[in-house]
Short mmCIF file of C-alpha atoms in Angstrom, two decimals:
data_model
loop_
_atom_site.label_atom_id
_atom_site.label_comp_id
_atom_site.label_asym_id
_atom_site.label_seq_id
_atom_site.Cartn_x
_atom_site.Cartn_y
_atom_site.Cartn_z
CA UNK T 15 -10.33 0.96 -2.30
CA UNK T 16 -11.84 0.53 0.96
CA UNK T 17 -14.41 2.71 -0.21
CA UNK T 18 -14.83 0.17 -3.06
CA UNK T 19 -14.65 -2.77 -1.12
CA UNK T 20 -17.68 -1.27 1.08
CA UNK T 21 -19.97 -0.87 -2.52
CA UNK T 22 -19.16 -3.70 -3.07
CA UNK T 23 -20.54 -5.79 0.09
CA UNK T 24 -23.52 -3.52 0.42
CA UNK T 25 -24.92 -2.37 -2.70
CA UNK T 26 -23.79 -5.88 -5.06
CA UNK T 27 -24.28 -8.94 -2.43
CA UNK T 28 -26.65 -7.17 0.22
CA UNK T 29 -29.00 -4.48 -1.56
CA UNK T 30 -29.58 -6.77 -4.75
CA UNK T 31 -30.17 -9.98 -2.74
CA UNK T 32 -32.93 -7.87 -0.62
CA UNK T 33 -34.20 -6.28 -3.56
CA UNK T 34 -34.68 -9.13 -5.94
CA UNK T 35 -36.24 -12.19 -3.45
CA UNK T 36 -38.65 -11.72 -0.98
CA UNK T 37 -37.70 -12.17 2.56
CA UNK T 38 -38.64 -10.21 5.87
CA UNK T 39 -35.12 -9.27 6.60
CA UNK T 40 -31.92 -10.70 5.46
CA UNK T 41 -28.99 -13.08 7.75
CA UNK T 42 -25.81 -12.49 6.82
CA UNK T 43 -23.75 -15.77 7.49
CA UNK T 44 -20.00 -15.37 7.80
CA UNK T 45 -16.92 -18.09 9.09
CA UNK T 46 -14.26 -16.18 11.10
CA UNK T 47 -11.84 -14.97 8.21
CA UNK T 48 -14.49 -13.20 6.11
CA UNK T 49 -15.84 -11.60 9.25
CA UNK T 50 -12.69 -10.43 10.04
CA UNK T 51 -12.15 -9.16 5.90
CA UNK T 52 -15.35 -7.06 5.90
CA UNK T 53 -14.40 -5.71 9.36
CA UNK T 54 -11.65 -3.37 7.81
CA UNK T 55 -13.75 -1.75 5.50
CA UNK T 56 -17.74 -1.76 6.10
CA UNK T 57 -19.39 -1.14 10.52
CA UNK T 58 -22.18 -3.45 12.22
CA UNK T 59 -23.84 0.10 11.60
CA UNK T 60 -23.58 -0.14 7.98
CA UNK T 61 -24.66 -3.61 7.43
CA UNK T 62 -27.99 -2.56 9.75
CA UNK T 63 -29.11 0.47 7.61
CA UNK T 64 -28.44 -2.44 4.41
CA UNK T 65 -30.93 -4.21 5.58
CA UNK T 66 -29.15 -6.49 7.31
CA UNK T 67 -31.31 -8.39 10.58
CA UNK T 68 -28.24 -10.10 12.04
CA UNK T 69 -25.22 -11.30 11.61
CA UNK T 70 -24.01 -15.30 12.27
CA UNK T 71 -21.06 -17.09 12.27
CA UNK T 72 -21.71 -20.48 10.00
CA UNK T 73 -19.75 -22.33 12.62
CA UNK T 74 -22.42 -21.31 16.08
CA UNK T 75 -25.41 -22.53 16.34
CA UNK T 76 -27.91 -20.29 15.60
CA UNK T 77 -32.03 -20.14 15.44
CA UNK T 78 -33.33 -20.29 12.63
CA UNK T 79 -35.35 -17.21 10.61
CA UNK T 80 -37.51 -19.02 8.18
CA UNK T 81 -39.37 -16.03 6.81
CA UNK T 82 -35.34 -14.30 6.04
CA UNK T 83 -32.96 -14.08 3.23
CA UNK T 84 -29.75 -15.53 3.95
CA UNK T 85 -26.75 -14.58 2.52
CA UNK T 86 -23.56 -17.06 3.41
CA UNK T 87 -20.53 -14.56 3.13
CA UNK T 88 -17.36 -17.72 3.38
CA UNK T 89 -13.62 -18.70 2.58
CA UNK T 90 -14.33 -21.80 -0.47
CA UNK T 91 -13.60 -24.62 1.90
CA UNK T 92 -14.56 -28.13 2.58
CA UNK T 93 -15.02 -27.43 6.02
CA UNK T 94 -17.65 -24.36 5.47
CA UNK T 95 -19.52 -26.44 2.22
CA UNK T 96 -19.80 -29.03 5.73
CA UNK T 97 -21.96 -26.30 7.43
CA UNK T 98 -23.20 -24.77 4.83
CA UNK T 99 -25.13 -28.49 3.43
CA UNK T 100 -25.35 -29.21 7.00
CA UNK T 101 -27.30 -25.97 6.44
CA UNK T 102 -29.64 -26.90 3.04
CA UNK T 103 -29.92 -30.33 3.82
CA UNK T 104 -32.73 -29.90 6.67
CA UNK T 105 -36.22 -31.26 6.87
CA UNK T 106 -36.86 -28.09 8.21
CA UNK T 107 -34.72 -24.62 6.33
CA UNK T 108 -33.27 -22.52 8.52
CA UNK T 109 -33.87 -19.61 5.60
CA UNK T 110 -36.35 -18.41 2.78
CA UNK T 111 -33.98 -18.77 0.58
CA UNK T 112 -29.87 -19.11 0.49
CA UNK T 113 -27.46 -17.22 -1.62
CA UNK T 114 -23.86 -17.62 -1.24
CA UNK T 115 -20.60 -15.70 -2.43
CA UNK T 116 -16.53 -16.95 -2.00
CA UNK T 117 -14.33 -14.24 -1.04
CA UNK T 118 -11.83 -15.15 -3.24
CA UNK T 119 -11.56 -17.90 -6.06
CA UNK T 120 -12.13 -21.55 -6.65
CA UNK T 121 -9.97 -24.41 -7.49
CA UNK T 122 -10.70 -25.84 -10.29
CA UNK T 123 -11.07 -29.56 -7.58
CA UNK T 124 -13.81 -27.76 -5.25
CA UNK T 125 -15.95 -26.71 -8.96
CA UNK T 126 -15.69 -30.31 -9.20
CA UNK T 127 -16.53 -30.99 -5.11
CA UNK T 128 -19.21 -28.60 -5.59
CA UNK T 129 -21.50 -30.65 -7.61
CA UNK T 130 -22.43 -33.42 -5.67
CA UNK T 131 -23.25 -30.32 -2.56
CA UNK T 132 -26.07 -30.13 -1.20
CA UNK T 133 -26.19 -25.98 -1.02
CA UNK T 134 -25.00 -26.34 -4.22
CA UNK T 135 -28.18 -27.06 -5.92
CA UNK T 136 -30.42 -25.30 -3.16
CA UNK T 137 -28.54 -21.98 -3.75
CA UNK T 138 -30.36 -19.21 -5.31
CA UNK T 139 -27.12 -17.44 -6.10
CA UNK T 140 -24.01 -19.15 -6.27
CA UNK T 141 -20.86 -16.36 -6.94
CA UNK T 142 -16.90 -15.86 -6.43
CA UNK T 143 -16.54 -12.29 -5.35
CA UNK T 144 -13.44 -11.72 -5.61
CA UNK T 145 -12.34 -9.73 -2.09
CA UNK T 146 -10.05 -11.97 -0.47
CA UNK T 147 -7.35 -9.05 0.60
CA UNK T 148 -6.29 -7.12 3.54
CA UNK T 149 -6.85 -3.23 3.00
CA UNK T 150 -4.75 -0.98 5.61
CA UNK T 151 -6.32 1.52 3.65
CA UNK T 152 -7.00 3.41 0.49
CA UNK T 153 -3.74 2.96 -1.43
CA UNK T 154 -2.07 -0.14 0.82
CA UNK T 155 -2.74 -3.74 1.02
CA UNK T 156 -1.52 -7.01 0.79
CA UNK T 157 -2.48 -10.95 1.03
CA UNK T 158 -4.87 -11.78 3.50
CA UNK T 159 -2.69 -15.00 4.24
CA UNK T 160 1.39 -15.95 3.78
CA UNK T 161 1.91 -16.27 0.72
CA UNK T 162 3.58 -19.80 0.76
CA UNK T 163 2.42 -20.11 -3.25
CA UNK T 164 1.34 -18.28 -6.35
CA UNK T 165 -2.73 -18.32 -5.76
CA UNK T 166 -2.06 -16.21 -2.76
CA UNK T 167 -0.67 -13.64 -4.90
CA UNK T 168 -3.23 -14.37 -6.97
CA UNK T 169 -5.81 -13.76 -4.62
CA UNK T 170 -4.50 -10.24 -3.58
CA UNK T 171 -4.11 -8.57 -6.67
CA UNK T 172 -7.25 -9.79 -8.63
CA UNK T 173 -8.98 -8.46 -5.57
CA UNK T 174 -7.51 -5.21 -6.13
CA UNK T 175 -8.07 -5.36 -9.93
CA UNK T 176 -11.54 -6.27 -9.52
CA UNK T 177 -11.97 -3.25 -6.92
CA UNK T 178 -11.75 -1.26 -9.91
CA UNK T 179 -14.74 0.65 -10.97
CA UNK T 180 -15.31 0.51 -15.69
CA UNK T 181 -11.67 -0.63 -16.56
CA UNK T 182 -11.02 -0.22 -20.01
CA UNK T 183 -8.20 -2.01 -20.38
CA UNK T 184 -5.08 -3.81 -18.11
CA UNK T 185 -1.70 -3.96 -19.12
CA UNK T 186 0.55 -6.25 -16.87
CA UNK T 187 4.67 -5.24 -16.33
CA UNK T 188 7.14 -7.58 -15.18
CA UNK T 189 10.95 -6.85 -15.23
CA UNK T 190 12.44 -8.52 -18.51
CA UNK T 191 15.32 -9.63 -16.24
CA UNK T 192 15.69 -13.25 -15.79
CA UNK T 193 16.85 -13.27 -12.24
CA UNK T 194 13.20 -12.81 -10.57
CA UNK T 195 11.53 -15.76 -10.81
CA UNK T 196 9.25 -15.14 -9.09
CA UNK T 197 7.60 -12.37 -10.10
CA UNK T 198 7.20 -14.36 -13.77
CA UNK T 199 5.70 -17.02 -12.51
CA UNK T 200 2.83 -14.36 -10.69
CA UNK T 201 3.49 -12.21 -14.14
CA UNK T 202 2.23 -15.63 -15.61
CA UNK T 203 -0.26 -17.19 -13.89
CA UNK T 204 -2.96 -13.78 -13.71
CA UNK T 205 -2.65 -13.66 -17.32
CA UNK T 206 -5.68 -15.69 -17.20
CA UNK T 207 -6.91 -14.89 -14.36
CA UNK T 208 -7.05 -11.15 -15.53
CA UNK T 209 -8.94 -12.58 -19.08
CA UNK T 210 -11.37 -14.73 -17.28
CA UNK T 211 -12.31 -11.14 -15.23
CA UNK T 212 -12.27 -8.77 -18.59
CA UNK T 213 -15.67 -9.86 -19.37
CA UNK T 214 -17.22 -8.47 -15.92
CA UNK T 215 -14.42 -5.75 -15.42
CA UNK T 216 -15.27 -3.93 -18.48
CA UNK T 217 -18.49 -3.40 -19.10
CA UNK T 218 -18.93 0.75 -18.57
CA UNK T 219 -14.87 1.18 -20.27
CA UNK T 220 -13.07 3.94 -19.34
CA UNK T 221 -10.47 3.85 -16.60
CA UNK T 222 -6.74 2.12 -17.51
CA UNK T 223 -5.26 -0.26 -15.43
CA UNK T 224 -1.11 -1.44 -15.61
CA UNK T 225 -0.34 -3.73 -12.99
CA UNK T 226 3.69 -3.87 -11.89
CA UNK T 227 5.05 -6.49 -11.15
CA UNK T 228 8.23 -6.26 -8.85
CA UNK T 229 9.44 -7.86 -6.30
CA UNK T 230 12.85 -6.93 -3.39
CA UNK T 231 15.83 -8.20 -5.01
CA UNK T 232 15.71 -5.39 -7.56
CA UNK T 233 16.35 -3.33 -5.24
CA UNK T 234 17.59 -3.98 -1.82
CA UNK T 235 19.33 -0.92 -0.17
CA UNK T 236 15.65 1.22 -0.18
CA UNK T 237 13.65 -0.47 3.07
CA UNK T 238 17.26 -0.10 4.75
CA UNK T 239 17.59 3.79 3.83
CA UNK T 240 16.51 6.60 6.39
CA UNK T 241 13.72 7.99 4.85
CA UNK T 242 12.36 11.78 5.87
CA UNK T 243 9.31 11.67 5.24
CA UNK T 244 6.47 12.11 7.98
CA UNK T 245 4.72 8.09 7.37
CA UNK T 246 8.22 6.81 7.22
CA UNK T 247 10.20 8.34 9.86
CA UNK T 248 7.99 7.58 12.16
CA UNK T 249 7.61 3.74 10.82
CA UNK T 250 11.25 4.40 11.20
CA UNK T 251 12.17 6.17 14.36
CA UNK T 252 8.96 5.98 16.75
CA UNK T 253 9.14 2.15 15.75
CA UNK T 254 4.86 2.87 15.22
CA UNK T 255 2.59 1.74 12.31
CA UNK T 256 -0.42 2.34 13.70
CA UNK T 257 -1.20 5.65 11.53
CA UNK T 258 -0.25 3.95 8.18
CA UNK T 259 -2.99 1.13 9.36
CA UNK T 260 -6.73 1.61 10.15
CA UNK T 261 -8.51 4.98 8.33
CA UNK T 262 -5.73 7.17 7.97
CA UNK T 263 -7.37 10.83 10.01
CA UNK T 264 -7.21 14.35 7.63
CA UNK T 265 -4.11 15.83 9.17
CA UNK T 266 -2.04 11.78 8.31
CA UNK T 267 -3.64 12.13 4.60
CA UNK T 268 -2.56 15.38 3.78
CA UNK T 269 0.71 14.70 5.28
CA UNK T 270 2.13 11.31 5.06
CA UNK T 271 3.97 11.87 2.09
CA UNK T 272 5.07 15.41 2.86
CA UNK T 273 8.32 16.00 4.04
CA UNK T 274 9.60 16.53 7.59
CA UNK T 275 10.46 19.72 7.94
CA UNK T 276 7.24 20.66 5.49
CA UNK T 277 4.83 18.74 7.90
CA UNK T 278 5.94 19.81 10.32
CA UNK T 279 5.33 23.89 9.74
CA UNK T 280 2.05 22.54 7.47
CA UNK T 281 -0.04 21.10 10.95
CA UNK T 282 1.18 23.78 12.77
CA UNK T 283 -0.12 26.36 10.45
CA UNK T 284 -3.33 24.46 9.86
CA UNK T 285 -3.98 24.08 13.16
CA UNK T 286 -3.65 27.71 13.58
CA UNK T 287 -5.81 28.41 10.92
CA UNK T 288 -8.27 25.82 11.92
CA UNK T 289 -8.15 27.90 15.43
CA UNK T 290 -9.12 30.70 13.61
CA UNK T 291 -11.37 29.92 11.31
CA UNK T 292 -13.93 27.66 13.23
CA UNK T 293 -16.56 28.82 14.76
CA UNK T 294 -16.94 27.15 18.05
CA UNK T 295 -12.91 29.13 18.39
CA UNK T 296 -13.93 31.70 18.69
CA UNK T 297 -16.94 31.78 20.98
CA UNK T 298 -14.38 29.54 23.16
CA UNK T 299 -12.03 33.06 22.93
CA UNK T 300 -14.86 35.11 23.60
CA UNK T 301 -17.20 33.55 25.76
CA UNK T 302 -17.10 36.30 28.62
CA UNK T 303 -18.05 38.54 26.05
CA UNK T 304 -21.88 39.54 25.92
CA UNK T 305 -22.07 39.26 22.15
CA UNK T 306 -21.67 35.15 23.60
CA UNK T 307 -26.01 34.52 22.83
CA UNK T 308 -28.17 31.56 23.54
CA UNK T 309 -27.54 31.12 19.58
CA UNK T 310 -23.96 31.05 19.38
CA UNK T 311 -24.38 29.00 23.01
CA UNK T 312 -26.49 26.16 20.70
CA UNK T 313 -23.51 26.53 18.32
CA UNK T 314 -20.92 24.85 20.51
CA UNK T 315 -23.36 21.80 22.52
CA UNK T 316 -23.58 21.22 18.75
CA UNK T 317 -20.43 20.78 17.23
CA UNK T 318 -18.63 20.42 20.95
CA UNK T 319 -17.64 16.45 19.65
CA UNK T 320 -16.65 17.30 16.23
CA UNK T 321 -14.39 20.30 17.35
CA UNK T 322 -12.97 18.94 20.46
CA UNK T 323 -11.54 15.64 18.22
CA UNK T 324 -9.87 17.86 15.47
CA UNK T 325 -8.13 19.36 18.56
CA UNK T 326 -6.55 15.88 19.95
CA UNK T 327 -6.52 15.07 15.78
CA UNK T 328 -3.65 17.81 15.69
CA UNK T 329 -2.16 18.26 18.91
CA UNK T 330 -1.27 14.19 18.59
CA UNK T 331 0.58 14.71 15.24
CA UNK T 332 2.22 17.86 16.36
CA UNK T 333 2.86 15.51 19.44
CA UNK T 334 4.49 13.12 16.65
CA UNK T 335 6.43 15.13 15.10
CA UNK T 336 8.15 17.03 18.13
CA UNK T 337 8.93 13.41 18.93
CA UNK T 338 9.70 12.08 15.60
CA UNK T 339 12.68 15.36 15.46
CA UNK T 340 13.95 15.46 18.74
CA UNK T 341 15.12 11.59 18.30
CA UNK T 342 16.17 12.81 15.30
CA UNK T 343 18.56 15.60 17.04
CA UNK T 344 19.49 12.41 19.79
CA UNK T 345 20.60 10.51 16.91
CA UNK T 346 22.34 12.12 14.32
CA UNK T 347 20.47 10.64 12.54
CA UNK T 348 20.54 14.38 9.33
CA UNK T 349 24.08 12.94 9.09
CA UNK T 350 23.79 9.40 9.12
CA UNK T 351 20.77 9.95 5.64
CA UNK T 352 23.17 12.25 4.15
CA UNK T 353 26.28 10.07 4.35
CA UNK T 354 24.06 6.78 3.65
CA UNK T 355 22.59 8.86 0.21
CA UNK T 356 26.38 9.80 -1.11
CA UNK T 357 27.34 6.64 -0.66
CA UNK T 358 24.15 5.08 -2.38
CA UNK T 359 23.41 8.16 -5.16
CA UNK T 360 27.84 8.67 -5.57
CA UNK T 361 26.03 12.54 -5.46
CA UNK T 362 26.97 15.01 -2.35
CA UNK T 363 25.12 17.24 0.39
CA UNK T 364 25.78 20.44 -2.56
CA UNK T 365 25.02 18.42 -5.98
CA UNK T 366 28.30 17.36 -6.15
CA UNK T 367 29.95 13.82 -7.44
CA UNK T 368 32.22 11.40 -5.31
CA UNK T 369 33.83 8.86 -6.27
CA UNK T 370 33.70 5.23 -5.18
CA UNK T 371 36.42 5.38 -2.56
CA UNK T 372 35.08 8.61 -1.38
CA UNK T 373 32.18 6.92 -1.06
CA UNK T 374 33.25 4.38 0.75
CA UNK T 375 34.86 6.46 3.36
CA UNK T 376 32.53 8.62 3.91
CA UNK T 377 30.15 5.27 5.09
CA UNK T 378 33.65 3.87 6.83
CA UNK T 379 33.05 7.25 8.72
CA UNK T 380 29.72 6.78 11.06
CA UNK T 381 30.67 2.62 10.89
CA UNK T 382 33.60 3.55 13.24
CA UNK T 383 30.91 5.93 15.69
CA UNK T 384 27.92 3.82 15.41
CA UNK T 385 29.74 0.71 17.27
CA UNK T 386 27.22 1.84 19.71
CA UNK T 387 24.07 0.70 18.08
CA UNK T 388 24.31 -2.51 16.08
CA UNK T 389 21.49 -2.06 14.14
CA UNK T 390 22.28 1.45 12.41
CA UNK T 391 25.88 -0.47 12.01
CA UNK T 392 23.97 -3.15 10.26
CA UNK T 393 21.87 -1.05 8.24
CA UNK T 394 25.03 1.85 6.97
CA UNK T 395 27.44 -1.89 6.45
CA UNK T 396 24.70 -3.13 3.90
CA UNK T 397 23.92 -0.26 2.21
CA UNK T 398 27.56 0.07 1.58
CA UNK T 399 27.68 -3.11 -0.13
CA UNK T 400 24.15 -3.24 -2.34
CA UNK T 401 25.61 -0.29 -3.63
CA UNK T 402 29.57 0.15 -3.93
CA UNK T 403 29.46 -3.78 -3.60
CA UNK T 404 33.14 -4.94 -3.40
CA UNK T 405 34.56 -1.71 -2.59
CA UNK T 406 32.69 -2.39 0.99
CA UNK T 407 33.61 -5.74 1.45
CA UNK T 408 35.67 -6.25 4.72
CA UNK T 409 36.06 -2.63 5.67
CA UNK T 410 33.49 -3.54 8.82
CA UNK T 411 32.78 -6.68 10.36
CA UNK T 412 29.78 -7.51 12.90
CA UNK T 413 30.29 -8.89 16.54
CA UNK T 414 27.17 -9.98 16.60
CA UNK T 415 26.92 -13.54 16.09
CA UNK T 416 23.20 -13.22 15.14
CA UNK T 417 23.97 -9.80 12.98
CA UNK T 418 26.58 -11.79 11.17
CA UNK T 419 24.24 -13.99 10.03
CA UNK T 420 21.56 -11.21 8.80
CA UNK T 421 24.72 -9.33 6.93
CA UNK T 422 26.31 -12.77 5.41
CA UNK T 423 22.83 -14.25 3.95
CA UNK T 424 22.93 -10.39 2.29
CA UNK T 425 26.15 -10.37 0.85
CA UNK T 426 24.57 -13.57 -0.76
CA UNK T 427 21.73 -11.98 -1.81
CA UNK T 428 23.19 -9.29 -3.60
CA UNK T 429 25.43 -11.44 -4.93
CA UNK T 430 22.61 -13.11 -6.39
CA UNK T 431 20.42 -10.85 -7.74
CA UNK T 432 23.45 -7.21 -8.26
CA UNK T 433 24.35 -4.29 -6.46
CA UNK T 434 21.45 -1.65 -6.07
CA UNK T 435 22.27 0.36 -9.61
CA UNK T 436 24.85 -2.21 -12.04
CA UNK T 437 27.78 0.06 -13.68
CA UNK T 438 26.67 0.48 -16.48
CA UNK T 439 23.57 2.02 -14.91
CA UNK T 440 25.35 4.37 -12.39
CA UNK T 441 25.57 7.27 -14.87
CA UNK T 442 21.99 7.25 -14.95
CA UNK T 443 21.30 7.17 -12.06
CA UNK T 444 23.81 10.70 -11.03
CA UNK T 445 21.31 12.19 -13.90
CA UNK T 446 18.55 11.53 -12.29
CA UNK T 447 19.67 12.34 -9.07
CA UNK T 448 21.32 15.80 -9.54
CA UNK T 449 17.63 16.30 -11.38
CA UNK T 450 16.36 15.98 -8.75
CA UNK T 451 18.85 18.48 -6.76
CA UNK T 452 18.36 20.44 -9.08
CA UNK T 453 14.18 20.67 -8.83
CA UNK T 454 14.12 20.06 -4.83
CA UNK T 455 12.06 21.94 -2.12
CA UNK T 456 11.65 21.12 1.62
CA UNK T 457 8.88 17.71 0.16
CA UNK T 458 11.79 15.65 -1.84
CA UNK T 459 15.18 14.51 -1.24
CA UNK T 460 18.41 12.89 -4.22
CA UNK T 461 17.54 9.78 -3.25
CA UNK T 462 16.16 8.52 -6.53
CA UNK T 463 14.31 4.76 -5.44
CA UNK T 464 15.39 1.73 -8.25
CA UNK T 465 11.22 1.19 -8.60
CA UNK T 466 10.24 4.09 -8.61
CA UNK T 467 13.44 5.41 -12.38
CA UNK T 468 11.72 2.12 -13.60
CA UNK T 469 8.15 2.83 -13.56
CA UNK T 470 8.61 6.82 -14.12
CA UNK T 471 10.33 5.84 -16.71
CA UNK T 472 7.21 3.93 -18.73
CA UNK T 473 4.55 6.05 -17.41
CA UNK T 474 7.04 9.13 -18.93
CA UNK T 475 8.29 7.85 -22.18
CA UNK T 476 6.60 4.57 -22.83
CA UNK T 477 9.74 3.69 -21.85
CA UNK T 478 9.53 -0.07 -22.14
CA UNK T 479 12.80 -1.93 -22.20
CA UNK T 480 12.57 -2.63 -18.34
CA UNK T 481 9.49 -5.39 -18.79
CA UNK T 482 7.30 -7.63 -20.49
CA UNK T 483 3.41 -6.82 -20.69
CA UNK T 484 0.31 -8.00 -21.80
CA UNK T 485 -2.84 -6.52 -22.13
CA UNK T 486 -6.44 -6.68 -22.23
CA UNK T 487 -8.82 -4.74 -23.57
CA UNK T 488 -7.68 -1.49 -25.50
CA UNK T 489 -6.25 1.72 -23.79
CA UNK T 490 -6.99 5.16 -24.84
CA UNK T 491 -4.29 6.55 -23.51
CA UNK T 492 -1.51 7.89 -25.71
CA UNK T 493 1.81 8.43 -24.56
CA UNK T 494 4.19 11.66 -25.59
CA UNK T 495 8.04 10.86 -25.86
CA UNK T 496 10.51 13.75 -23.96
CA UNK T 497 13.76 11.79 -22.98
CA UNK T 498 15.70 13.06 -20.55
CA UNK T 499 13.17 14.99 -18.62
CA UNK T 500 12.41 12.65 -15.95
CA UNK T 501 12.73 14.26 -12.19
CA UNK T 502 12.47 18.49 -13.83
CA UNK T 503 9.43 19.63 -12.83
CA UNK T 504 5.81 18.93 -13.73
CA UNK T 505 5.90 14.54 -15.39
CA UNK T 506 5.01 15.23 -19.36
CA UNK T 507 2.74 12.40 -19.11
CA UNK T 508 0.68 10.06 -21.43
CA UNK T 509 -1.95 12.13 -21.76
CA UNK T 510 -5.51 10.15 -22.23
CA UNK T 511 -7.89 10.80 -24.74
CA UNK T 512 -10.67 9.64 -22.77
CA UNK T 513 -12.09 11.02 -19.95
CA UNK T 514 -11.26 7.80 -17.90
CA UNK T 515 -8.91 7.61 -14.98
CA UNK T 516 -5.63 4.94 -14.76
CA UNK T 517 -4.99 2.90 -12.19
CA UNK T 518 -1.23 2.11 -11.04
CA UNK T 519 -1.27 -0.52 -9.02
CA UNK T 520 2.98 -1.34 -7.62
CA UNK T 521 2.97 -4.89 -6.57
CA UNK T 522 5.87 -5.75 -4.68
CA UNK T 523 6.40 -10.00 -4.29
CA UNK T 524 8.80 -9.76 -0.89
CA UNK T 525 7.44 -6.50 0.87
CA UNK T 526 7.14 -2.36 -0.07
CA UNK T 527 9.44 -0.15 1.69
CA UNK T 528 7.94 2.81 3.20
CA UNK T 529 9.84 5.19 1.02
CA UNK T 530 8.62 3.60 -1.96
CA UNK T 531 5.33 4.50 -1.40
CA UNK T 532 6.43 8.10 -0.68
CA UNK T 533 7.51 8.26 -4.11
CA UNK T 534 5.18 6.45 -5.84
CA UNK T 535 2.98 8.71 -3.87
CA UNK T 536 4.40 11.95 -4.34
CA UNK T 537 5.46 10.47 -8.39
CA UNK T 538 0.95 9.71 -8.80
CA UNK T 539 0.35 13.50 -8.09
CA UNK T 540 3.21 14.76 -10.49
CA UNK T 541 1.80 12.48 -12.59
CA UNK T 542 -2.15 14.54 -11.39
CA UNK T 543 -5.49 14.28 -10.64
CA UNK T 544 -6.45 11.11 -13.02
CA UNK T 545 -3.68 9.23 -11.77
CA UNK T 546 -3.88 6.98 -8.55
CA UNK T 547 -0.88 4.85 -7.49
CA UNK T 548 -2.01 1.19 -4.98
CA UNK T 549 0.58 -0.08 -3.84
CA UNK T 550 1.27 -4.13 -1.97
CA UNK T 551 3.09 -7.33 -1.70
CA UNK T 552 3.96 -9.80 0.86
CA UNK T 553 4.56 -6.90 3.91
CA UNK T 554 4.60 -3.64 4.08
CA UNK T 555 8.32 -3.03 5.70
CA UNK T 556 10.05 -1.40 8.14
CA UNK T 557 13.99 -0.83 8.24
CA UNK T 558 13.66 -2.96 10.98
CA UNK T 559 10.78 -5.78 9.10
CA UNK T 560 13.21 -5.47 5.64
CA UNK T 561 16.27 -6.64 8.20
CA UNK T 562 14.59 -9.63 10.19
CA UNK T 563 13.23 -10.96 6.48
CA UNK T 564 16.83 -11.36 5.27
CA UNK T 565 17.47 -14.27 7.03
CA UNK T 566 13.98 -15.99 5.12
CA UNK T 567 14.73 -14.55 1.37
#
């Protein structure tokens, strides 16, 4: 997504204006919000290389450049409209020609206001560009503003959809369950927006886009579990989300969704291979040898900075996994997680079914040992209630008044949305867990996210009975039904009849958790190279984030 956003800014805006309109150079004029937006995917050096002479703040005193083109990239609000009018109404023009791009869709009221604005009459270009979204990296996004109304979600989803090139079709899904009112509202509001966007999206259509609108109420358990994939684990036990934000390095990109054991062994093996094969490393080992000549020393000098960066990156990740492993041992989290998975799934670590009473007993044993770790105790108690419902009620109490309030609100949410897997679906869950368990290796766990199951069931078997949907454009992808194969080795997925790719956007109202991110990226890997998953929501949730958000849900 960042690559697409960069292309739009540098090529579709800057270079296109430079090619079509005269001027000695280009001035880029931003407001505070648009400056933060573009700083996530483009650098000042890249803007300069594309032809930008200077970057200005629209609300500060600026020098006039009457021989230069001006590109305004702004939030569409009245304050910016006034500043634009001031620039365009002066007797002496500030710039040779003016091009205005708004970060997001204008409201009907804004359109009415534009009719009387001087800048709207004088601007050579006046466009909306749908680039109003916070990009954590290439796979994660969230609305730039705190969602107070459906339009904020719309702006984020519209931006992500618009970044996908050569769209053949866009299909949008929502859960049929009437309890999920927020996702139903967004689903309804997105329809005219996508319809409006399709002519510009489908100019050279070959890629298929599927948007799944979910909400937190569909799964109140997954954000609480102890997950043992690299990114999830580091965020949880080390309380560090910095690995996930910004441009992830090459080590993190490779191992972020791998099981922690795979990550520990894989990072060490890759580091050793790097040291054995890198020419600078070889010269460093043999620097006392007579074979080291001037040419080889030149190789060292030219590549030393990159070499040191590689060393630094590998060592940082080795230290991170070491710290995470030490924290796991200290907290005895391996056994705690096994108890959590047994409580949630009804399958123990040996692949055997466990009845409700035994599941409750497994959780209760750990509750009694977690008295000194109040947050882990609260998490387990909520996991038990969200999974077992009545069976867990009253089995333990939370002494801290604040935590008790959180638990009471969680009980209300479970009563509203139902437990993690309803009674009628528990056999389905057990089958999925056992299939996953039988085919597991070090990179898999027996835990199954509810949203993972729902989306995989559609993508694998075209089973839509959990979803309502609408579609714009014609999909060239056909489906081959293969019942009861979910999570059994290679998924029997849609066989593309065109050379296009399949983009899946997962959007969680209420936030998406790290275990769900991992689950969907691993599903993407199973589906094959023609599939790309992009995930977002109003929050990327660590277990602590989710617990803190419960009172306001």
